[in-house]
PDB file of C-alpha atoms in Angstrom:
ATOM      1  CA  MET K   1       0.000   0.000   0.000  1.00 51.00           C
ATOM      2  CA  THR K   2       2.832   2.345   0.965  1.00 59.00           C
ATOM      3  CA  SER K   3       4.775   1.562  -2.210  1.00 57.00           C
ATOM      4  CA  ARG K   4       1.709   2.212  -4.362  1.00 60.00           C
ATOM      5  CA  TRP K   5       1.176   5.562  -2.646  1.00 51.00           C
ATOM      6  CA  LEU K   6       4.820   6.539  -3.180  1.00 55.00           C
ATOM      7  CA  PHE K   7       4.617   5.651  -6.874  1.00 51.00           C
ATOM      8  CA  ARG K   8       1.520   7.824  -7.246  1.00 60.00           C
ATOM      9  CA  VAL K   9       3.214  10.765  -5.552  1.00 44.00           C
ATOM     10  CA  LEU K  10       6.321  10.304  -7.701  1.00 55.00           C
ATOM     11  CA  GLY K  11       4.194  10.116 -10.841  1.00 50.00           C
ATOM     12  CA  LEU K  12       2.379  13.340  -9.993  1.00 44.00           C
ATOM     13  CA  TRP K  13       5.699  15.047  -9.276  1.00 49.00           C
ATOM     14  CA  VAL K  14       7.112  13.983 -12.655  1.00 42.00           C
ATOM     15  CA  ILE K  15       3.984  15.242 -14.437  1.00 42.00           C
ATOM     16  CA  ALA K  16       4.175  18.585 -12.620  1.00 42.00           C
ATOM     17  CA  LEU K  17       7.876  18.949 -13.423  1.00 43.00           C
ATOM     18  CA  THR K  18       7.310  18.110 -17.089  1.00 43.00           C
ATOM     19  CA  TRP K  19       4.495  20.671 -17.317  1.00 43.00           C
ATOM     20  CA  SER K  20       6.637  23.330 -15.660  1.00 47.00           C
ATOM     21  CA  LEU K  21       9.555  22.751 -18.026  1.00 47.00           C
ATOM     22  CA  SER K  22       7.332  22.701 -21.118  1.00 52.00           C
ATOM     23  CA  ALA K  23       5.799  26.035 -20.108  1.00 54.00           C
ATOM     24  CA  TRP K  24       9.221  27.677 -20.518  1.00 57.00           C
ATOM     25  CA  ALA K  25      10.685  25.500 -23.290  1.00 69.00           C
ATOM     26  CA  GLY K  26      10.205  28.126 -25.987  1.00 88.00           C
ATOM     27  CA  LEU K  27      11.274  31.145 -23.936  1.00 95.00           C
ATOM     28  CA  PRO K  28      14.943  31.407 -25.080  1.00 96.00           C
ATOM     29  CA  ASP K  29      13.935  31.626 -28.743  1.00 97.00           C
ATOM     30  CA  THR K  30      11.095  34.010 -27.932  1.00 97.00           C
ATOM     31  CA  VAL K  31      13.436  36.342 -26.046  1.00 97.00           C
ATOM     32  CA  LEU K  32      15.617  36.657 -29.151  1.00 96.00           C
ATOM     33  CA  ARG K  33      12.569  37.647 -31.209  1.00 96.00           C
ATOM     34  CA  VAL K  34      11.161  40.092 -28.653  1.00 97.00           C
ATOM     35  CA  LYS K  35      14.371  41.962 -27.742  1.00 96.00           C
ATOM     36  CA  PRO K  36      14.696  44.090 -30.915  1.00 96.00           C
ATOM     37  CA  SER K  37      11.184  45.463 -30.331  1.00 97.00           C
ATOM     38  CA  VAL K  38      11.688  46.564 -26.708  1.00 98.00           C
ATOM     39  CA  VAL K  39      13.002  50.124 -26.519  1.00 97.00           C
ATOM     40  CA  LEU K  40      14.312  52.712 -24.077  1.00 97.00           C
ATOM     41  CA  VAL K  41      12.080  55.720 -23.381  1.00 97.00           C
ATOM     42  CA  GLY K  42      13.537  58.879 -21.879  1.00 94.00           C
ATOM     43  CA  THR K  43      14.664  62.449 -22.363  1.00 93.00           C
ATOM     44  CA  PHE K  44      17.696  63.984 -24.030  1.00 93.00           C
ATOM     45  CA  LYS K  45      19.374  67.274 -23.264  1.00 90.00           C
ATOM     46  CA  SER K  46      22.832  68.131 -24.568  1.00 85.00           C
ATOM     47  CA  THR K  47      23.818  69.998 -21.402  1.00 84.00           C
ATOM     48  CA  ASP K  48      22.800  67.193 -19.029  1.00 79.00           C
ATOM     49  CA  ASN K  49      25.179  64.608 -17.632  1.00 79.00           C
ATOM     50  CA  PRO K  50      24.290  62.002 -18.690  1.00 83.00           C
ATOM     51  CA  ARG K  51      22.568  63.557 -21.678  1.00 88.00           C
ATOM     52  CA  PHE K  52      20.056  60.716 -21.892  1.00 91.00           C
ATOM     53  CA  GLN K  53      17.833  60.110 -18.870  1.00 90.00           C
ATOM     54  CA  LEU K  54      15.997  56.786 -18.869  1.00 92.00           C
ATOM     55  CA  ARG K  55      12.386  57.015 -17.725  1.00 93.00           C
ATOM     56  CA  GLY K  56      11.134  53.540 -18.596  1.00 94.00           C
ATOM     57  CA  ALA K  57      10.659  50.903 -21.264  1.00 96.00           C
ATOM     58  CA  GLY K  58       8.386  50.684 -24.282  1.00 98.00           C
ATOM     59  CA  PHE K  59       7.796  48.411 -27.243  1.00 98.00           C
ATOM     60  CA  LEU K  60       7.166  48.787 -30.970  1.00 98.00           C
ATOM     61  CA  VAL K  61       3.789  47.842 -32.436  1.00 98.00           C
ATOM     62  CA  ALA K  62       1.779  48.104 -35.667  1.00 96.00           C
ATOM     63  CA  GLY K  63       4.065  49.295 -38.493  1.00 94.00           C
ATOM     64  CA  GLY K  64       7.109  49.523 -36.239  1.00 95.00           C
ATOM     65  CA  ASP K  65       6.930  53.294 -35.825  1.00 96.00           C
ATOM     66  CA  LEU K  66       4.456  53.292 -32.914  1.00 98.00           C
ATOM     67  CA  VAL K  67       5.666  52.855 -29.335  1.00 98.00           C
ATOM     68  CA  VAL K  68       3.553  51.786 -26.362  1.00 98.00           C
ATOM     69  CA  THR K  69       4.594  52.716 -22.824  1.00 98.00           C
ATOM     70  CA  ASN K  70       3.106  53.905 -19.514  1.00 95.00           C
ATOM     71  CA  ALA K  71       1.720  57.423 -19.284  1.00 94.00           C
ATOM     72  CA  HIS K  72       3.769  58.049 -16.140  1.00 92.00           C
ATOM     73  CA  VAL K  73       6.963  57.276 -18.081  1.00 93.00           C
ATOM     74  CA  LEU K  74       6.445  60.433 -20.144  1.00 93.00           C
ATOM     75  CA  PRO K  75       7.814  63.724 -18.765  1.00 88.00           C
ATOM     76  CA  SER K  76       5.203  66.015 -17.289  1.00 77.00           C
ATOM     77  CA  SER K  77       4.036  68.553 -19.872  1.00 61.00           C
ATOM     78  CA  GLY K  78       3.774  71.101 -17.085  1.00 49.00           C
ATOM     79  CA  ALA K  79       7.519  70.883 -16.551  1.00 49.00           C
ATOM     80  CA  GLY K  80       8.232  72.628 -19.842  1.00 46.00           C
ATOM     81  CA  LEU K  81       9.627  69.691 -21.764  1.00 54.00           C
ATOM     82  CA  SER K  82      10.687  71.764 -24.774  1.00 52.00           C
ATOM     83  CA  GLU K  83      12.878  73.955 -22.550  1.00 62.00           C
ATOM     84  CA  MET K  84      14.245  71.108 -20.472  1.00 67.00           C
ATOM     85  CA  ALA K  85      14.793  68.183 -22.800  1.00 80.00           C
ATOM     86  CA  SER K  86      13.479  66.293 -25.817  1.00 91.00           C
ATOM     87  CA  LEU K  87      11.374  63.154 -25.623  1.00 95.00           C
ATOM     88  CA  VAL K  88      13.343  60.369 -27.294  1.00 96.00           C
ATOM     89  CA  VAL K  89      13.265  56.629 -27.831  1.00 96.00           C
ATOM     90  CA  HIS K  90      16.349  54.446 -28.248  1.00 96.00           C
ATOM     91  CA  VAL K  91      15.915  51.580 -30.718  1.00 95.00           C
ATOM     92  CA  ARG K  92      18.373  48.736 -31.290  1.00 89.00           C
ATOM     93  CA  GLY K  93      20.074  49.008 -34.667  1.00 83.00           C
ATOM     94  CA  GLY K  94      21.099  46.134 -36.904  1.00 75.00           C
ATOM     95  CA  ALA K  95      24.598  46.148 -35.416  1.00 77.00           C
ATOM     96  CA  GLY K  96      23.208  45.959 -31.893  1.00 79.00           C
ATOM     97  CA  ASP K  97      23.905  49.609 -31.084  1.00 87.00           C
ATOM     98  CA  TRP K  98      21.306  51.966 -29.612  1.00 92.00           C
ATOM     99  CA  GLN K  99      19.956  54.540 -32.062  1.00 93.00           C
ATOM    100  CA  MET K 100      18.213  57.625 -30.712  1.00 95.00           C
ATOM    101  CA  ARG K 101      14.925  58.671 -32.340  1.00 96.00           C
ATOM    102  CA  SER K 102      12.767  61.709 -31.681  1.00 95.00           C
ATOM    103  CA  ALA K 103       9.309  60.805 -30.409  1.00 96.00           C
ATOM    104  CA  SER K 104       5.941  62.543 -30.357  1.00 96.00           C
ATOM    105  CA  VAL K 105       2.985  61.653 -28.150  1.00 96.00           C
ATOM    106  CA  LEU K 106      -0.139  60.591 -30.057  1.00 97.00           C
ATOM    107  CA  GLU K 107      -2.463  59.778 -27.171  1.00 96.00           C
ATOM    108  CA  VAL K 108      -2.463  59.259 -23.415  1.00 95.00           C
ATOM    109  CA  ASP K 109      -4.937  57.049 -21.553  1.00 93.00           C
ATOM    110  CA  ALA K 110      -4.417  58.507 -18.084  1.00 90.00           C
ATOM    111  CA  ALA K 111      -6.964  56.270 -16.359  1.00 88.00           C
ATOM    112  CA  ARG K 112      -5.113  53.124 -17.447  1.00 91.00           C
ATOM    113  CA  ASP K 113      -1.671  54.765 -17.423  1.00 92.00           C
ATOM    114  CA  LEU K 114      -1.000  54.010 -21.098  1.00 96.00           C
ATOM    115  CA  ALA K 115       0.605  56.170 -23.778  1.00 97.00           C
ATOM    116  CA  LEU K 116       1.181  55.827 -27.512  1.00 98.00           C
ATOM    117  CA  MET K 117       4.019  57.578 -29.345  1.00 98.00           C
ATOM    118  CA  ARG K 118       5.307  57.799 -32.899  1.00 97.00           C
ATOM    119  CA  ILE K 119       9.039  57.770 -33.612  1.00 97.00           C
ATOM    120  CA  ASP K 120      10.941  59.348 -36.485  1.00 95.00           C
ATOM    121  CA  GLY K 121      13.116  57.429 -38.902  1.00 92.00           C
ATOM    122  CA  GLN K 122      13.196  53.830 -40.023  1.00 91.00           C
ATOM    123  CA  PRO K 123      10.501  51.583 -38.481  1.00 94.00           C
ATOM    124  CA  GLY K 124      11.687  48.734 -36.307  1.00 94.00           C
ATOM    125  CA  PRO K 125      10.421  45.183 -35.763  1.00 96.00           C
ATOM    126  CA  SER K 126       7.037  45.269 -34.056  1.00 97.00           C
ATOM    127  CA  LEU K 127       5.386  42.951 -31.559  1.00 98.00           C
ATOM    128  CA  LYS K 128       1.965  41.417 -32.083  1.00 98.00           C
ATOM    129  CA  ILE K 129      -0.704  42.437 -29.596  1.00 98.00           C
ATOM    130  CA  GLY K 130      -2.334  39.291 -28.256  1.00 98.00           C
ATOM    131  CA  ASP K 131      -5.774  38.717 -26.769  1.00 97.00           C
ATOM    132  CA  SER K 132      -5.464  39.437 -23.047  1.00 97.00           C
ATOM    133  CA  ARG K 133      -8.973  38.096 -22.467  1.00 96.00           C
ATOM    134  CA  ARG K 134      -7.538  34.600 -22.904  1.00 96.00           C
ATOM    135  CA  VAL K 135      -5.108  35.039 -20.022  1.00 97.00           C
ATOM    136  CA  LYS K 136      -6.047  32.954 -16.978  1.00 97.00           C
ATOM    137  CA  GLU K 137      -4.886  32.854 -13.392  1.00 97.00           C
ATOM    138  CA  GLY K 138      -1.975  30.425 -13.203  1.00 97.00           C
ATOM    139  CA  ASP K 139      -0.699  31.177 -16.725  1.00 98.00           C
ATOM    140  CA  SER K 140       3.076  31.339 -17.156  1.00 97.00           C
ATOM    141  CA  LEU K 141       4.225  34.557 -18.844  1.00 98.00           C
ATOM    142  CA  ALA K 142       7.379  36.667 -19.192  1.00 98.00           C
ATOM    143  CA  PHE K 143       8.201  40.364 -19.184  1.00 98.00           C
ATOM    144  CA  MET K 144      11.121  42.412 -20.468  1.00 97.00           C
ATOM    145  CA  GLY K 145      12.572  45.800 -19.626  1.00 95.00           C
ATOM    146  CA  PHE K 146      15.554  47.639 -18.189  1.00 94.00           C
ATOM    147  CA  PRO K 147      15.343  47.284 -14.380  1.00 88.00           C
ATOM    148  CA  ILE K 148      17.187  50.116 -12.638  1.00 77.00           C
ATOM    149  CA  GLY K 149      18.626  50.906 -16.065  1.00 75.00           C
ATOM    150  CA  GLY K 150      20.746  53.854 -14.992  1.00 64.00           C
ATOM    151  CA  VAL K 151      22.622  51.600 -12.579  1.00 69.00           C
ATOM    152  CA  LEU K 152      22.682  48.231 -14.331  1.00 65.00           C
ATOM    153  CA  GLY K 153      23.135  49.555 -17.864  1.00 72.00           C
ATOM    154  CA  PHE K 154      20.830  49.493 -20.849  1.00 88.00           C
ATOM    155  CA  SER K 155      20.613  45.754 -21.415  1.00 90.00           C
ATOM    156  CA  HIS K 156      17.378  43.881 -21.970  1.00 94.00           C
ATOM    157  CA  VAL K 157      16.404  41.832 -18.923  1.00 94.00           C
ATOM    158  CA  THR K 158      13.732  39.121 -19.017  1.00 96.00           C
ATOM    159  CA  HIS K 159      11.832  37.737 -16.032  1.00 95.00           C
ATOM    160  CA  ARG K 160       9.367  34.896 -15.717  1.00 96.00           C
ATOM    161  CA  ALA K 161       6.044  35.480 -14.001  1.00 96.00           C
ATOM    162  CA  THR K 162       2.880  33.628 -13.132  1.00 96.00           C
ATOM    163  CA  VAL K 163      -0.489  35.357 -13.189  1.00 97.00           C
ATOM    164  CA  SER K 164      -1.369  35.040  -9.521  1.00 95.00           C
ATOM    165  CA  SER K 165      -4.612  37.004  -9.777  1.00 94.00           C
ATOM    166  CA  ILE K 166      -6.790  38.966 -12.174  1.00 94.00           C
ATOM    167  CA  THR K 167      -8.040  41.734  -9.948  1.00 88.00           C
ATOM    168  CA  SER K 168      -9.700  45.133  -9.995  1.00 84.00           C
ATOM    169  CA  ALA K 169      -7.415  48.083 -10.677  1.00 77.00           C
ATOM    170  CA  ALA K 170      -9.147  50.299  -8.124  1.00 62.00           C
ATOM    171  CA  LEU K 171      -9.781  49.602  -4.465  1.00 48.00           C
ATOM    172  CA  PRO K 172     -11.428  52.492  -2.581  1.00 47.00           C
ATOM    173  CA  SER K 173      -9.632  53.463   0.629  1.00 46.00           C
ATOM    174  CA  PRO K 174     -11.608  53.581   3.890  1.00 44.00           C
ATOM    175  CA  SER K 175     -10.993  57.321   4.102  1.00 42.00           C
ATOM    176  CA  ALA K 176     -11.386  59.838   1.283  1.00 44.00           C
ATOM    177  CA  GLU K 177      -8.157  61.535   2.365  1.00 47.00           C
ATOM    178  CA  ARG K 178      -6.229  58.375   1.531  1.00 43.00           C
ATOM    179  CA  LEU K 179      -7.437  58.165  -2.044  1.00 45.00           C
ATOM    180  CA  LYS K 180      -4.639  59.055  -4.440  1.00 52.00           C
ATOM    181  CA  GLU K 181      -5.334  61.064  -7.602  1.00 57.00           C
ATOM    182  CA  GLN K 182      -4.848  57.963  -9.767  1.00 54.00           C
ATOM    183  CA  ALA K 183      -7.394  56.012  -7.711  1.00 53.00           C
ATOM    184  CA  ILE K 184      -9.977  58.777  -8.028  1.00 51.00           C
ATOM    185  CA  ARG K 185      -9.429  58.957 -11.795  1.00 56.00           C
ATOM    186  CA  SER K 186      -9.819  55.183 -12.127  1.00 54.00           C
ATOM    187  CA  LEU K 187     -13.023  55.168 -10.125  1.00 50.00           C
ATOM    188  CA  ARG K 188     -14.529  58.007 -12.135  1.00 54.00           C
ATOM    189  CA  SER K 189     -13.725  56.402 -15.475  1.00 55.00           C
ATOM    190  CA  GLY K 190     -14.908  52.974 -14.366  1.00 59.00           C
ATOM    191  CA  THR K 191     -12.708  50.287 -12.906  1.00 75.00           C
ATOM    192  CA  PHE K 192     -11.075  47.565 -14.993  1.00 84.00           C
ATOM    193  CA  ASP K 193      -9.211  44.319 -14.398  1.00 90.00           C
ATOM    194  CA  ILE K 194      -5.449  44.157 -14.117  1.00 93.00           C
ATOM    195  CA  PHE K 195      -2.970  41.255 -13.962  1.00 96.00           C
ATOM    196  CA  GLN K 196      -1.233  40.636 -10.645  1.00 94.00           C
ATOM    197  CA  LEU K 197       2.080  38.806 -11.074  1.00 95.00           C
ATOM    198  CA  ASP K 198       4.250  36.826  -8.671  1.00 93.00           C
ATOM    199  CA  ALA K 199       7.438  38.582  -9.794  1.00 89.00           C
ATOM    200  CA  THR K 200       9.277  41.706  -8.721  1.00 84.00           C
ATOM    201  CA  ALA K 201       9.630  44.476 -11.294  1.00 83.00           C
ATOM    202  CA  TYR K 202      11.582  47.718 -10.986  1.00 83.00           C
ATOM    203  CA  PRO K 203      11.095  51.257 -12.369  1.00 81.00           C
ATOM    204  CA  GLY K 204      12.964  50.439 -15.591  1.00 89.00           C
ATOM    205  CA  ASN K 205      10.390  47.725 -16.279  1.00 92.00           C
ATOM    206  CA  SER K 206       7.508  50.213 -16.422  1.00 93.00           C
ATOM    207  CA  GLY K 207       6.070  50.307 -19.941  1.00 96.00           C
ATOM    208  CA  GLY K 208       7.701  47.053 -20.997  1.00 97.00           C
ATOM    209  CA  PRO K 209       5.747  44.148 -22.520  1.00 98.00           C
ATOM    210  CA  LEU K 210       4.244  41.194 -20.676  1.00 98.00           C
ATOM    211  CA  PHE K 211       4.259  38.437 -23.270  1.00 99.00           C
ATOM    212  CA  ASP K 212       3.503  34.812 -24.026  1.00 98.00           C
ATOM    213  CA  PRO K 213       6.760  32.821 -23.613  1.00 98.00           C
ATOM    214  CA  ASP K 214       6.035  30.688 -26.682  1.00 96.00           C
ATOM    215  CA  THR K 215       4.587  33.130 -29.212  1.00 96.00           C
ATOM    216  CA  GLY K 216       5.951  36.483 -28.014  1.00 98.00           C
ATOM    217  CA  ASP K 217       2.465  38.006 -28.312  1.00 98.00           C
ATOM    218  CA  VAL K 218       1.999  40.935 -25.924  1.00 98.00           C
ATOM    219  CA  VAL K 219      -0.781  40.388 -23.383  1.00 98.00           C
ATOM    220  CA  GLY K 220      -0.030  43.275 -21.040  1.00 98.00           C
ATOM    221  CA  VAL K 221       2.033  46.353 -20.204  1.00 98.00           C
ATOM    222  CA  MET K 222       4.096  46.322 -17.017  1.00 96.00           C
ATOM    223  CA  ASN K 223       3.117  48.999 -14.539  1.00 90.00           C
ATOM    224  CA  MET K 224       4.690  50.020 -11.229  1.00 72.00           C
ATOM    225  CA  VAL K 225       2.566  53.090 -10.479  1.00 65.00           C
ATOM    226  CA  LEU K 226      -1.114  52.465 -11.232  1.00 62.00           C
ATOM    227  CA  ILE K 227      -1.709  50.025  -8.378  1.00 60.00           C
ATOM    228  CA  LYS K 228       0.909  51.537  -6.085  1.00 56.00           C
ATOM    229  CA  GLY K 229      -1.359  54.573  -5.892  1.00 50.00           C
ATOM    230  CA  THR K 230      -4.614  52.643  -5.505  1.00 47.00           C
ATOM    231  CA  ARG K 231      -4.677  49.115  -4.154  1.00 47.00           C
ATOM    232  CA  GLU K 232      -1.317  49.179  -2.363  1.00 45.00           C
ATOM    233  CA  SER K 233      -1.951  52.605  -0.853  1.00 44.00           C
ATOM    234  CA  ALA K 234      -3.788  50.675   1.861  1.00 38.00           C
ATOM    235  CA  LEU K 235      -0.584  48.834   2.807  1.00 42.00           C
ATOM    236  CA  SER K 236       1.910  50.348   5.220  1.00 44.00           C
ATOM    237  CA  GLN K 237       4.653  48.213   3.671  1.00 47.00           C
ATOM    238  CA  PRO K 238       3.820  47.564  -0.016  1.00 46.00           C
ATOM    239  CA  SER K 239       4.729  44.113  -1.291  1.00 56.00           C
ATOM    240  CA  GLY K 240       7.036  43.228  -4.169  1.00 65.00           C
ATOM    241  CA  ILE K 241       4.086  42.131  -6.296  1.00 81.00           C
ATOM    242  CA  SER K 242       4.020  43.445  -9.864  1.00 90.00           C
ATOM    243  CA  TYR K 243       1.118  44.367 -12.111  1.00 93.00           C
ATOM    244  CA  ALA K 244       0.350  44.668 -15.812  1.00 96.00           C
ATOM    245  CA  VAL K 245      -2.405  46.440 -17.739  1.00 96.00           C
ATOM    246  CA  PRO K 246      -4.141  43.991 -20.144  1.00 97.00           C
ATOM    247  CA  SER K 247      -3.278  44.401 -23.822  1.00 97.00           C
ATOM    248  CA  ARG K 248      -6.915  44.812 -24.882  1.00 97.00           C
ATOM    249  CA  TYR K 249      -6.619  48.476 -23.885  1.00 96.00           C
ATOM    250  CA  VAL K 250      -3.405  48.798 -25.883  1.00 97.00           C
ATOM    251  CA  GLN K 251      -5.176  47.438 -28.952  1.00 97.00           C
ATOM    252  CA  GLU K 252      -7.915  50.047 -28.588  1.00 95.00           C
ATOM    253  CA  LEU K 253      -5.263  52.766 -28.394  1.00 95.00           C
ATOM    254  CA  VAL K 254      -3.351  51.526 -31.443  1.00 96.00           C
ATOM    255  CA  ASP K 255      -6.494  51.051 -33.551  1.00 96.00           C
ATOM    256  CA  ARG K 256      -7.218  54.769 -33.268  1.00 94.00           C
ATOM    257  CA  HIS K 257      -3.839  55.706 -34.789  1.00 92.00           C
ATOM    258  CA  ARG K 258      -3.104  53.179 -37.517  1.00 80.00           C
TER     259      ARG K 258
END
């Protein structure tokens, strides 16, 4: 009886291990395909040191001249961007070097913290926007960006993540005084679902793609601010949980500017 029980446990363990390995089997090849489409978003000013200031990540979509990122990654228009610095995007060239491109903002979805830009010059390889409505809790995904880019350098970094929850983006605080501006905006515009991930992301990941490890299709946009100002405002010590805005809202944004 004991031997039979042990064999069953061992069999289940082997099945679980096989499933886990198969979930990531295609990731190395997918990373190679995704990397050229993930870009640096920041500002450039010739008198600054360094002249380029990284603000976050982004990724190319549609014809390769449109860039998706977080709205909070963009410099504040009230800060006088034209006097301070230029909005730029760095795209990987064919030789692997970073090429700076001027960028212009096409649209900002402040409620969902999304932004769409157009870059000058030669289009780059674009990523396909997948159907985020097919994402389920427990799915294995991956995300790419430039965590703490100013310190670690501008190299693409990929992390694995499991969708631990699909949850509401807005959670009202018990007291009105504790509601952040972002939370109020989300509540007014109507709440929406967001992906909660069991991985730690850093500021340089904001705006980067959350993608299927096999196909490379984008199913979300990494975000380190939207929930930090709403759901986690109720926590005295915010966790290392990361979040992503579903790609269905990205598709709506892109469709308006094709």
